[in-house]
Coordinates of C-alpha atoms in Angstrom, one line a residue:
M209 CA 27.8 -13.6 -35.1
L210 CA 27.2 -16.2 -32.4
K211 CA 30.2 -18.3 -31.4
R212 CA 29.1 -21.9 -30.9
L213 CA 30.6 -23.8 -28.0
T214 CA 31.5 -27.2 -29.5
S215 CA 34.8 -28.0 -27.6
V216 CA 36.3 -28.0 -24.2
D217 CA 38.7 -25.2 -25.2
E218 CA 35.9 -23.0 -26.6
I219 CA 33.9 -23.5 -23.4
A220 CA 36.9 -22.5 -21.2
D221 CA 37.7 -19.5 -23.4
A222 CA 34.0 -18.4 -23.3
E223 CA 33.9 -18.7 -19.5
R224 CA 37.0 -16.5 -19.1
R225 CA 35.9 -13.9 -21.6
I226 CA 32.3 -13.6 -20.5
T227 CA 33.4 -13.4 -16.9
E228 CA 35.8 -10.5 -17.8
L229 CA 32.9 -8.7 -19.5
I230 CA 30.6 -9.1 -16.6
E231 CA 33.2 -7.9 -14.1
A232 CA 33.9 -4.9 -16.4
H233 CA 30.5 -3.3 -15.7
A234 CA 28.9 -2.8 -12.3
E235 CA 25.3 -3.1 -13.5
W236 CA 23.6 -4.8 -16.4
C237 CA 20.1 -4.8 -17.9
Y238 CA 19.0 -8.5 -18.4
A239 CA 16.3 -9.5 -20.9
P240 CA 15.4 -13.2 -20.1
G241 CA 14.2 -14.3 -23.5
A242 CA 10.9 -13.7 -25.4
G243 CA 8.1 -12.3 -23.2
G244 CA 10.3 -11.7 -20.2
A245 CA 10.4 -8.3 -18.5
P246 CA 13.9 -6.7 -18.4
V247 CA 15.6 -6.9 -15.0
A248 CA 18.5 -4.8 -13.7
L249 CA 21.3 -6.9 -12.2
S250 CA 24.5 -6.0 -10.4
R251 CA 27.6 -8.0 -11.5
G252 CA 27.5 -9.8 -8.1
E253 CA 24.1 -11.3 -9.1
I254 CA 25.5 -13.0 -12.2
D255 CA 27.5 -16.2 -12.2
V256 CA 29.3 -17.9 -15.1
H257 CA 31.0 -21.3 -14.5
V258 CA 31.7 -24.6 -16.1
A259 CA 30.0 -27.7 -14.8
Q260 CA 30.2 -31.2 -16.3
G261 CA 31.8 -29.8 -19.4
R262 CA 29.0 -27.3 -19.9
L263 CA 29.0 -23.5 -19.6
I264 CA 26.3 -22.5 -17.1
F265 CA 25.0 -18.9 -16.8
S266 CA 23.0 -18.1 -13.6
C267 CA 21.5 -14.9 -12.3
W268 CA 18.8 -13.6 -9.9
T269 CA 15.3 -12.8 -11.3
E270 CA 11.9 -11.9 -9.9
K271 CA 11.2 -15.7 -9.7
G272 CA 14.5 -16.5 -7.9
V273 CA 17.7 -17.9 -9.3
R274 CA 17.7 -19.1 -12.9
S275 CA 20.3 -21.3 -14.5
W276 CA 20.9 -21.8 -18.3
R277 CA 23.3 -23.9 -20.3
V278 CA 25.1 -21.6 -22.8
R279 CA 25.4 -23.0 -26.3
G280 CA 26.7 -19.9 -28.1
W281 CA 27.5 -16.3 -27.3
E282 CA 28.3 -12.9 -28.9
W283 CA 29.6 -9.6 -27.7
T284 CA 28.9 -6.6 -30.0
G285 CA 30.6 -4.0 -27.9
A286 CA 27.2 -2.8 -26.6
K287 CA 25.3 -6.0 -25.9
L288 CA 26.1 -9.6 -24.7
T289 CA 23.9 -12.3 -26.3
L290 CA 23.7 -15.8 -25.0
E291 CA 22.1 -18.7 -26.9
A292 CA 20.8 -20.8 -23.9
A293 CA 18.6 -23.7 -22.9
R294 CA 17.2 -25.0 -19.6
R295 CA 14.8 -27.6 -18.3
A296 CA 16.6 -30.4 -20.3
G297 CA 16.3 -28.4 -23.5
A298 CA 12.6 -27.9 -23.2
E299 CA 13.0 -24.1 -22.9
R300 CA 15.3 -22.2 -25.3
A301 CA 16.0 -18.5 -25.4
L302 CA 18.3 -15.8 -26.6
L303 CA 19.4 -14.0 -23.4
E304 CA 20.5 -10.4 -23.7
L305 CA 22.6 -8.4 -21.3
V306 CA 23.3 -4.7 -21.9
P307 CA 25.7 -2.7 -19.8
R308 CA 23.7 -0.3 -17.6
A309 CA 24.9 2.9 -19.4
S310 CA 23.4 1.6 -22.6
A311 CA 20.4 0.3 -20.7
K312 CA 19.3 3.8 -19.7
A313 CA 18.6 4.6 -23.4
T314 CA 16.8 1.3 -23.8
N315 CA 14.6 1.9 -20.8
A316 CA 13.7 5.3 -22.1
L317 CA 12.5 3.9 -25.4
I318 CA 10.5 1.1 -23.6
S319 CA 9.0 3.7 -21.2
A320 CA 7.9 6.0 -24.0
A321 CA 6.2 3.1 -25.8
R322 CA 4.4 1.9 -22.7
R323 CA 3.3 5.5 -21.8
E324 CA 1.9 5.9 -25.3
R325 CA -0.1 2.7 -24.8
A326 CA -1.3 3.8 -21.4
Q327 CA -2.6 7.0 -23.0
R328 CA -4.5 5.0 -25.6
L329 CA -6.1 3.0 -22.8
A330 CA -7.0 6.1 -20.9
Q331 CA -8.7 7.7 -23.9
L332 CA -10.6 4.5 -24.6
A333 CA -11.8 4.2 -21.0
C334 CA -12.7 7.9 -20.9
S335 CA -14.9 7.6 -24.1
S336 CA -16.9 4.8 -22.3
I337 CA -18.3 7.3 -19.8
E338 CA -20.2 10.4 -20.8
G339 CA -18.9 13.5 -19.2
A340 CA -15.6 11.8 -18.0
S341 CA -12.1 13.3 -18.4
V342 CA -8.6 11.9 -17.9
D343 CA -7.2 13.1 -14.5
S344 CA -3.8 11.4 -14.7
V345 CA -1.9 8.7 -16.6
A346 CA 1.2 6.9 -15.3
L347 CA 2.9 3.6 -15.2
S348 CA 3.4 1.2 -12.3
A349 CA 6.8 1.0 -10.7
G350 CA 9.3 -1.2 -12.5
A351 CA 11.1 -4.2 -11.1
R352 CA 14.1 -1.9 -10.3
R353 CA 14.4 1.8 -9.9
A354 CA 14.3 3.8 -13.1
E355 CA 12.8 0.9 -15.0
P356 CA 9.3 1.4 -16.6
G357 CA 6.5 -0.6 -15.2
R358 CA 4.2 -3.0 -17.1
Y359 CA 0.8 -1.7 -15.9
A360 CA -1.1 1.5 -16.7
R361 CA -2.1 3.7 -13.7
I362 CA -5.0 5.8 -14.9
V363 CA -7.4 8.0 -13.0
L364 CA -10.6 9.3 -14.7
R365 CA -12.6 12.3 -13.3
L366 CA -16.4 12.3 -13.4
N367 CA -17.7 15.4 -11.7
Q368 CA -16.2 15.3 -8.2
E369 CA -15.5 11.5 -8.3
R370 CA -12.7 9.5 -9.7
I371 CA -12.4 6.0 -11.3
A372 CA -9.1 4.1 -11.2
V373 CA -8.3 2.2 -14.4
T374 CA -5.5 -0.3 -15.0
G375 CA -4.3 -2.8 -17.7
V376 CA -1.2 -4.4 -19.0
V377 CA 0.7 -2.1 -21.5
T378 CA 3.3 -4.5 -22.8
P379 CA 2.1 -5.7 -26.2
K380 CA 1.7 -9.5 -26.8
E381 CA 3.4 -10.3 -23.4
V382 CA 2.3 -13.4 -21.6
Y383 CA 1.9 -12.3 -18.0
E384 CA 0.6 -13.8 -14.8
V385 CA -2.7 -12.6 -13.5
D386 CA -1.6 -12.9 -9.9
A387 CA 1.2 -10.4 -10.5
F388 CA -1.1 -8.0 -12.3
L389 CA -3.8 -8.2 -9.6
S390 CA -1.5 -8.0 -6.7
S391 CA 0.2 -4.9 -8.0
T392 CA -3.2 -3.3 -8.8
L393 CA -4.7 -4.0 -5.4
I394 CA -1.7 -2.5 -3.6
W395 CA -2.0 0.6 -5.8
F396 CA -5.8 0.9 -5.4
M397 CA -6.0 0.2 -1.6
R398 CA -3.1 2.6 -0.8
A399 CA -4.7 5.3 -2.9
S400 CA -8.1 4.7 -1.2
E401 CA -6.5 5.2 2.2
S402 CA -5.1 8.6 1.2
A403 CA -6.6 11.9 2.2
R404 CA -8.6 11.9 -1.1
A405 CA -9.9 8.4 -0.6
A406 CA -13.6 9.4 -0.9
L407 CA -13.0 10.6 -4.4
I408 CA -11.8 7.2 -5.8
W409 CA -15.0 5.1 -5.9
K410 CA -14.4 2.5 -8.6
L411 CA -11.6 0.3 -10.0
W412 CA -11.7 -0.9 -13.6
L413 CA -9.6 -4.0 -14.5
V414 CA -8.9 -4.3 -18.2
A415 CA -7.6 -7.6 -19.7
D416 CA -7.3 -9.3 -23.0
P417 CA -9.5 -12.3 -23.9
E418 CA -6.7 -14.7 -23.0
H419 CA -6.6 -13.6 -19.4
I420 CA -10.1 -12.2 -18.5
K421 CA -11.6 -15.4 -17.3
T422 CA -8.7 -16.1 -14.9
L423 CA -8.8 -12.6 -13.7
A424 CA -12.6 -12.9 -13.0
E425 CA -12.0 -16.0 -11.0
R426 CA -9.4 -14.2 -8.8
V427 CA -11.7 -11.2 -8.2
A428 CA -14.5 -13.6 -7.1
L429 CA -12.3 -14.6 -4.1
L430 CA -11.8 -11.0 -2.8
R431 CA -13.6 -9.3 0.0
R432 CA -17.2 -8.3 -0.7
E433 CA -16.3 -4.6 -0.2
L434 CA -13.7 -4.8 -3.0
R435 CA -15.9 -6.9 -5.3
R436 CA -18.5 -4.1 -5.1
V437 CA -16.2 -1.5 -6.5
I438 CA -14.4 -3.6 -9.1
S439 CA -15.5 -3.7 -12.7
L440 CA -14.0 -6.0 -15.4
F441 CA -13.5 -5.1 -19.0
E442 CA -12.2 -7.2 -21.9
I443 CA -10.2 -5.3 -24.5
D444 CA -9.9 -6.4 -28.1
D445 CA -6.6 -7.1 -29.8
E446 CA -6.6 -3.8 -31.7
W447 CA -7.4 -1.8 -28.5
Q448 CA -10.5 -0.3 -30.0
V449 CA -13.3 -1.7 -27.9
L450 CA -13.9 -2.2 -24.1
K451 CA -16.5 -4.8 -23.3
P452 CA -17.9 -5.2 -19.8
V453 CA -17.5 -8.7 -18.3
R454 CA -19.5 -10.0 -15.4
C455 CA -17.6 -11.3 -12.4
P456 CA -18.9 -14.6 -11.2
E457 CA -20.2 -15.2 -7.7
Q458 CA -18.2 -17.7 -5.6
A459 CA -20.9 -20.3 -5.9
E460 CA -20.5 -20.3 -9.6
L461 CA -16.8 -21.3 -9.4
W462 CA -17.7 -24.9 -8.3
T463 CA -19.9 -25.8 -11.3
G464 CA -18.7 -28.5 -13.8
A465 CA -15.8 -29.5 -11.5
G466 CA -13.7 -32.5 -11.0
A467 CA -13.8 -34.2 -14.5
S468 CA -10.0 -33.9 -15.2
F469 CA -8.7 -35.0 -11.8
R470 CA -6.2 -37.9 -11.6
R471 CA -5.1 -39.4 -8.4
P472 CA -1.3 -39.0 -7.9
S473 CA 0.5 -42.3 -7.6
Q474 CA 1.7 -43.3 -4.1
A475 CA 3.4 -46.5 -5.1
E476 CA 6.8 -47.5 -3.5
P477 CA 9.9 -46.5 -5.5
G478 CA 10.9 -48.9 -8.2
E479 CA 14.0 -51.1 -8.0
T480 CA 16.2 -48.6 -9.8
A481 CA 14.9 -45.6 -7.9
A482 CA 15.4 -47.4 -4.6
R483 CA 19.1 -48.1 -5.4
I484 CA 19.7 -44.4 -6.1
L485 CA 17.8 -43.4 -3.0
A486 CA 20.2 -45.6 -1.0
L487 CA 23.2 -43.6 -2.1
A488 CA 22.1 -40.6 0.0
P489 CA 18.8 -41.4 1.8
D490 CA 18.9 -38.2 3.9
A491 CA 19.1 -36.0 0.8
I492 CA 17.4 -37.9 -2.1
D493 CA 13.6 -38.2 -2.5
V494 CA 11.3 -39.4 -5.3
V495 CA 8.4 -37.6 -6.9
R496 CA 6.3 -39.9 -9.0
A497 CA 5.0 -38.7 -12.4
R498 CA 2.6 -40.3 -14.8
H499 CA 5.4 -41.8 -16.9
G500 CA 7.9 -42.7 -14.2
E501 CA 9.9 -41.2 -11.3
T502 CA 11.9 -38.0 -10.7
L503 CA 14.7 -38.2 -8.2
R504 CA 15.7 -35.0 -6.4
F505 CA 18.7 -34.1 -4.3
N506 CA 17.5 -31.8 -1.5
G507 CA 14.7 -30.8 -3.9
L508 CA 16.8 -30.4 -7.0
P509 CA 15.8 -32.8 -9.8
F510 CA 18.9 -34.6 -11.1
A511 CA 17.6 -38.0 -12.5
R512 CA 14.5 -39.6 -14.1
V513 CA 13.6 -43.2 -14.2
R514 CA 11.4 -44.5 -17.0
R515 CA 10.4 -48.0 -18.0
L516 CA 11.0 -48.8 -21.7
M517 CA 10.4 -52.2 -23.2
G518 CA 10.1 -53.7 -19.7
T519 CA 13.4 -52.3 -18.6
E520 CA 14.0 -49.4 -16.2
R521 CA 16.4 -46.7 -17.6
V522 CA 17.9 -43.6 -16.0
W523 CA 18.4 -40.2 -17.5
F524 CA 20.5 -37.7 -15.5
G525 CA 21.4 -34.0 -15.5
V526 CA 20.4 -30.9 -13.5
E527 CA 18.6 -27.8 -14.7
G528 CA 20.7 -25.9 -17.2
A529 CA 22.0 -29.0 -19.1
S530 CA 21.0 -29.0 -22.8
K531 CA 19.5 -32.5 -22.3
R532 CA 19.5 -35.3 -19.9
R533 CA 21.9 -38.2 -20.6
L534 CA 21.2 -41.9 -20.5
L535 CA 23.1 -43.6 -17.7
D536 CA 25.2 -46.5 -19.2
E537 CA 28.8 -47.6 -19.2
S538 CA 29.9 -44.6 -21.3
T539 CA 28.4 -42.0 -19.0
A540 CA 29.0 -43.7 -15.6
R541 CA 31.9 -41.4 -14.8
D542 CA 29.7 -38.3 -15.5
W543 CA 27.1 -39.8 -13.2
D544 CA 29.6 -40.2 -10.4
D545 CA 30.8 -36.7 -11.0
L546 CA 27.3 -35.3 -10.7
L547 CA 26.6 -37.1 -7.5
A548 CA 29.9 -35.9 -6.1
Q549 CA 29.1 -32.3 -7.0
L550 CA 25.6 -32.6 -5.4
N551 CA 27.1 -34.0 -2.2
E552 CA 29.6 -31.1 -2.1
H553 CA 27.4 -28.2 -3.1
R554 CA 23.8 -29.1 -2.4
R555 CA 23.9 -29.3 1.4
A556 CA 23.4 -26.9 4.2
D557 CA 27.1 -26.7 5.3
A558 CA 28.4 -26.2 1.7
S559 CA 31.4 -23.9 1.6
D560 CA 30.2 -21.9 -1.4
H561 CA 26.6 -20.5 -1.0
R562 CA 26.8 -18.8 -4.3
H563 CA 27.3 -22.0 -6.3
A564 CA 24.4 -22.7 -8.7
L565 CA 23.8 -26.1 -7.2
Y566 CA 23.3 -24.5 -3.8
R567 CA 21.1 -21.6 -5.0
S568 CA 18.9 -23.4 -7.4
A569 CA 15.3 -24.4 -6.5
P570 CA 15.3 -23.2 -2.9
E571 CA 11.6 -23.7 -2.4
A572 CA 11.9 -27.3 -3.6
W573 CA 14.6 -27.8 -1.0
L574 CA 12.3 -26.5 1.7
E575 CA 9.5 -28.7 0.3
S576 CA 11.7 -31.8 0.4
M577 CA 12.5 -31.2 4.1
L578 CA 8.8 -30.8 5.0
R579 CA 8.0 -34.0 3.0
R580 CA 10.1 -35.9 5.4
D581 CA 8.3 -34.6 8.5
I582 CA 5.3 -32.3 7.8
T583 CA 4.5 -32.2 11.5
R584 CA 7.4 -29.8 11.9
L585 CA 5.0 -27.3 10.4
D586 CA 1.8 -28.4 12.2
P587 CA 1.7 -31.4 14.6
G588 CA -2.0 -31.9 13.6
L589 CA -1.1 -32.9 10.0
R590 CA -0.9 -36.6 8.9
L591 CA 2.5 -37.7 7.9
A592 CA 1.2 -39.7 4.9
P593 CA -0.2 -39.6 2.4
L594 CA 1.4 -36.2 1.6
Y595 CA 1.3 -34.9 -1.9
A596 CA 4.1 -32.8 -3.3
Q597 CA 3.6 -30.8 -6.5
F598 CA -0.1 -31.7 -6.5
R599 CA -1.8 -30.9 -9.8
A600 CA -5.5 -29.9 -9.5
S601 CA -5.9 -27.8 -12.6
Q602 CA -9.3 -26.4 -13.0
G603 CA -10.4 -23.3 -14.9
G604 CA -8.2 -20.5 -16.2
A605 CA -7.1 -20.2 -19.7
I606 CA -3.4 -19.5 -19.3
A607 CA -0.5 -21.8 -18.5
A608 CA -0.3 -20.6 -14.9
A609 CA -3.6 -22.4 -14.2
S610 CA -1.7 -25.7 -14.4
R611 CA 0.9 -24.8 -11.7
P612 CA 1.0 -27.5 -9.0
V613 CA 0.3 -27.0 -5.3
D614 CA 3.5 -27.2 -3.3
L615 CA 2.0 -29.6 -0.8
L616 CA -1.5 -31.0 -0.1
A617 CA -2.0 -32.6 3.3
L618 CA -4.8 -33.8 5.5
R619 CA -5.2 -32.9 9.2
R620 CA -6.1 -35.6 11.7
D621 CA -9.5 -33.9 12.1
G622 CA -10.1 -34.6 8.3
R623 CA -9.6 -31.0 7.1
L624 CA -7.7 -30.6 3.8
V625 CA -4.6 -28.2 3.9
V626 CA -3.1 -26.4 0.9
I627 CA 0.5 -25.4 1.6
E628 CA 2.3 -22.8 -0.4
L629 CA 6.0 -22.2 0.2
K630 CA 8.2 -19.2 -0.5
V631 CA 11.8 -18.6 0.6
S632 CA 12.1 -15.1 -0.8
E633 CA 9.8 -12.1 -1.0
D634 CA 7.0 -12.8 -3.4
R635 CA 4.2 -10.3 -3.9
E636 CA 2.0 -13.0 -5.3
H637 CA 2.2 -15.4 -2.3
V638 CA -1.3 -14.6 -1.0
L639 CA -3.1 -14.8 -4.4
Q640 CA -1.4 -18.0 -5.4
G641 CA -2.4 -19.6 -2.2
V642 CA -6.0 -18.5 -2.7
D643 CA -6.0 -19.8 -6.2
Y644 CA -4.8 -23.2 -5.1
W645 CA -7.5 -23.2 -2.4
R646 CA -10.1 -22.6 -5.1
R647 CA -8.9 -25.5 -7.3
V648 CA -8.7 -28.0 -4.4
E649 CA -12.1 -26.8 -3.1
T650 CA -13.5 -27.4 -6.6
H651 CA -12.5 -31.0 -6.5
R652 CA -13.7 -31.4 -2.8
R653 CA -17.1 -30.1 -3.6
S654 CA -17.4 -32.3 -6.7
G655 CA -16.6 -35.4 -4.6
S656 CA -13.7 -36.4 -6.8
L657 CA -11.2 -36.3 -4.0
A658 CA -13.3 -38.7 -1.9
R659 CA -14.0 -41.0 -4.8
A660 CA -10.3 -41.2 -5.5
H661 CA -9.6 -42.2 -1.9
L662 CA -6.8 -39.6 -2.0
F663 CA -6.0 -40.2 1.7
G664 CA -6.9 -43.9 1.9
D665 CA -9.6 -44.7 4.4
A666 CA -9.3 -41.3 6.1
A667 CA -12.5 -39.3 5.7
I668 CA -12.3 -35.7 4.4
T669 CA -14.6 -33.4 6.3
D670 CA -17.3 -31.4 4.6
E671 CA -15.4 -28.1 5.1
P672 CA -13.3 -26.0 2.8
P673 CA -9.5 -26.5 2.9
L674 CA -7.2 -24.5 5.1
V675 CA -4.4 -22.5 3.4
Y676 CA -0.9 -22.4 5.0
L677 CA 1.3 -19.7 3.6
V678 CA 4.9 -20.4 4.7
A679 CA 8.1 -18.4 4.4
P680 CA 11.1 -17.5 6.6
T681 CA 10.3 -14.7 9.0
L682 CA 12.1 -11.9 7.0
R683 CA 11.0 -13.1 3.6
F684 CA 7.3 -12.2 3.6
H685 CA 6.7 -9.4 1.1
R686 CA 6.2 -6.0 2.7
A687 CA 2.7 -5.8 1.2
F688 CA 1.6 -9.2 2.6
Q689 CA -0.7 -7.7 5.2
L690 CA -2.3 -5.4 2.7
L691 CA -3.0 -8.2 0.2
A692 CA -4.2 -10.5 3.0
H693 CA -6.8 -7.9 3.9
A694 CA -8.1 -8.1 0.3
I695 CA -9.1 -11.7 0.5
D696 CA -12.6 -12.9 1.5
P697 CA -12.4 -13.7 5.2
L698 CA -14.5 -16.9 4.6
I699 CA -11.3 -18.4 3.2
E700 CA -9.4 -19.7 6.2
I701 CA -5.7 -18.8 5.7
Y702 CA -2.7 -18.9 8.0
R703 CA 0.7 -17.4 7.8
F704 CA 3.6 -19.5 9.1
D705 CA 6.9 -17.7 9.9
I706 CA 9.8 -20.2 10.0
N707 CA 13.4 -19.8 11.0
E708 CA 15.8 -18.1 8.5
D709 CA 18.4 -20.9 9.0
W710 CA 16.0 -23.7 8.0
R711 CA 18.5 -25.5 5.8
A712 CA 21.1 -25.9 8.6
A713 CA 18.8 -26.1 11.7
G714 CA 15.7 -27.8 10.3
V715 CA 12.3 -26.2 10.0
R716 CA 11.0 -24.5 13.1
V717 CA 7.7 -22.5 13.2
M718 CA 8.5 -19.1 14.9
L719 CA 5.0 -17.6 14.6
R720 CA 1.6 -18.7 13.3
L721 CA -1.1 -16.1 12.5
R722 CA -4.5 -16.4 11.0
L723 CA -4.9 -13.9 8.1
D724 CA -8.0 -12.1 9.4
T725 CA -6.1 -11.6 12.7
I726 CA -3.3 -10.0 10.7
S727 CA -5.8 -7.8 8.8
G728 CA -7.3 -6.0 11.6
S729 CA -7.5 -7.5 15.0
A730 CA -5.0 -6.6 17.7
D731 CA -5.4 -10.1 19.3
L732 CA -2.8 -12.3 17.6
T733 CA -3.5 -15.4 19.7
L734 CA -4.5 -18.6 17.9
P735 CA -5.8 -21.9 19.3
S736 CA -3.4 -24.9 19.1
S737 CA -5.4 -26.5 16.3
P738 CA -6.5 -24.2 13.4
G739 CA -8.6 -26.9 12.0
R740 CA -11.0 -26.7 14.9
N741 CA -11.6 -23.0 14.8

């Protein structure tokens, strides 16, 4: 039965006992709530500590570090369960951690279920082609060694030719199309480059009705050579029918665009936000939202200002707290404690680089530094207006379609620039940048950006946006070049390698390459202004 944490003593006891459990096992299998894929963690990748009277659980995931406030816990002798919340209580989950020895049996069961589902997909696809047979059925690689993957890897034989087929084999799981397509393209292109490449002549992508439209939009942005060999199929909920789906041409992506666009506010910070900014002007910045202002300390949100009944009020708390607290006389000391902890741990020269406040939201930290001087990335960019977390949602049926663009800028020559930041290896870096390009280009073509005077009196040229993909030099995914080669070369994308010590030394561009240069040409020289290529 879950033990609720309702007192200081219970929280301290839980921290001690959970820490002892974590340290007692070298490896754990971590299930991050409903719909999350299991992740293998070493005990060094897990942190449990008390902050502001709350028990905080942090660990590494495929999406970077994640922190949760623990509200209850239970150890059964075989599994550790944590009742947790994050994002000011908006996201709640039961987190499960199983010692690695037990995890092997769990992985075996999961693998068997996924392989059975992959076999079902193979037979369904095979029955769609007269004379075809199943050549092989496997799963993609898991997040860690010995873990089952989420995607089927099927090869059908038709006479002397072969067709590659893939789909998601985790039932009822909400997944990201970028992750699925990135993994699939890596598998298919590497297989096509093998000694038997001539035999694999088609790629079938199978998706459920919830994801098929978004997948089709991504495929439309690939190279023509890839689009010619890819076929899309929608599978029904019972996995009984495969229905062919037409992939749109790029020109069809721009129809019906721009209706939902709202110009982000660029107003000066309000009186309350300005007072908070003055406490640490070199670290605190403000991101305006529709209903107020969010204040961030080196990119980490820690306070929100909202106007109620004509009065500005402040709610404070970092990610992992069960809820944000109203700043008043009774919480003033907690507010001061939070600022002191941010000053101590959320800075480049912090003594403890494993502290949750240091590790949380690293991409937002990098974004906040570039917001202060975007010309460190490209001297040709205008300093202002510069839009952080720019929302340009268009198309797509899943939640990922509403993800904001890290930074949207304008070059002095009038060219729009979409900037996507990563600070750790991310296989989806390329496809995410391309999707943001599509959404911004949709609004540009519709004229909604110009009508909104997004950049004041500065004119936006009648050219598609540029895409800047930014990461520290050693943090680009090993398949980055392969995926870059899959994108339509008409989309002008640049890779920016920055220094590894960007927190301490500031952002410096070590190397800049255009993606078509990476893909095939030996000449890696770029002109000084990519906007004039």
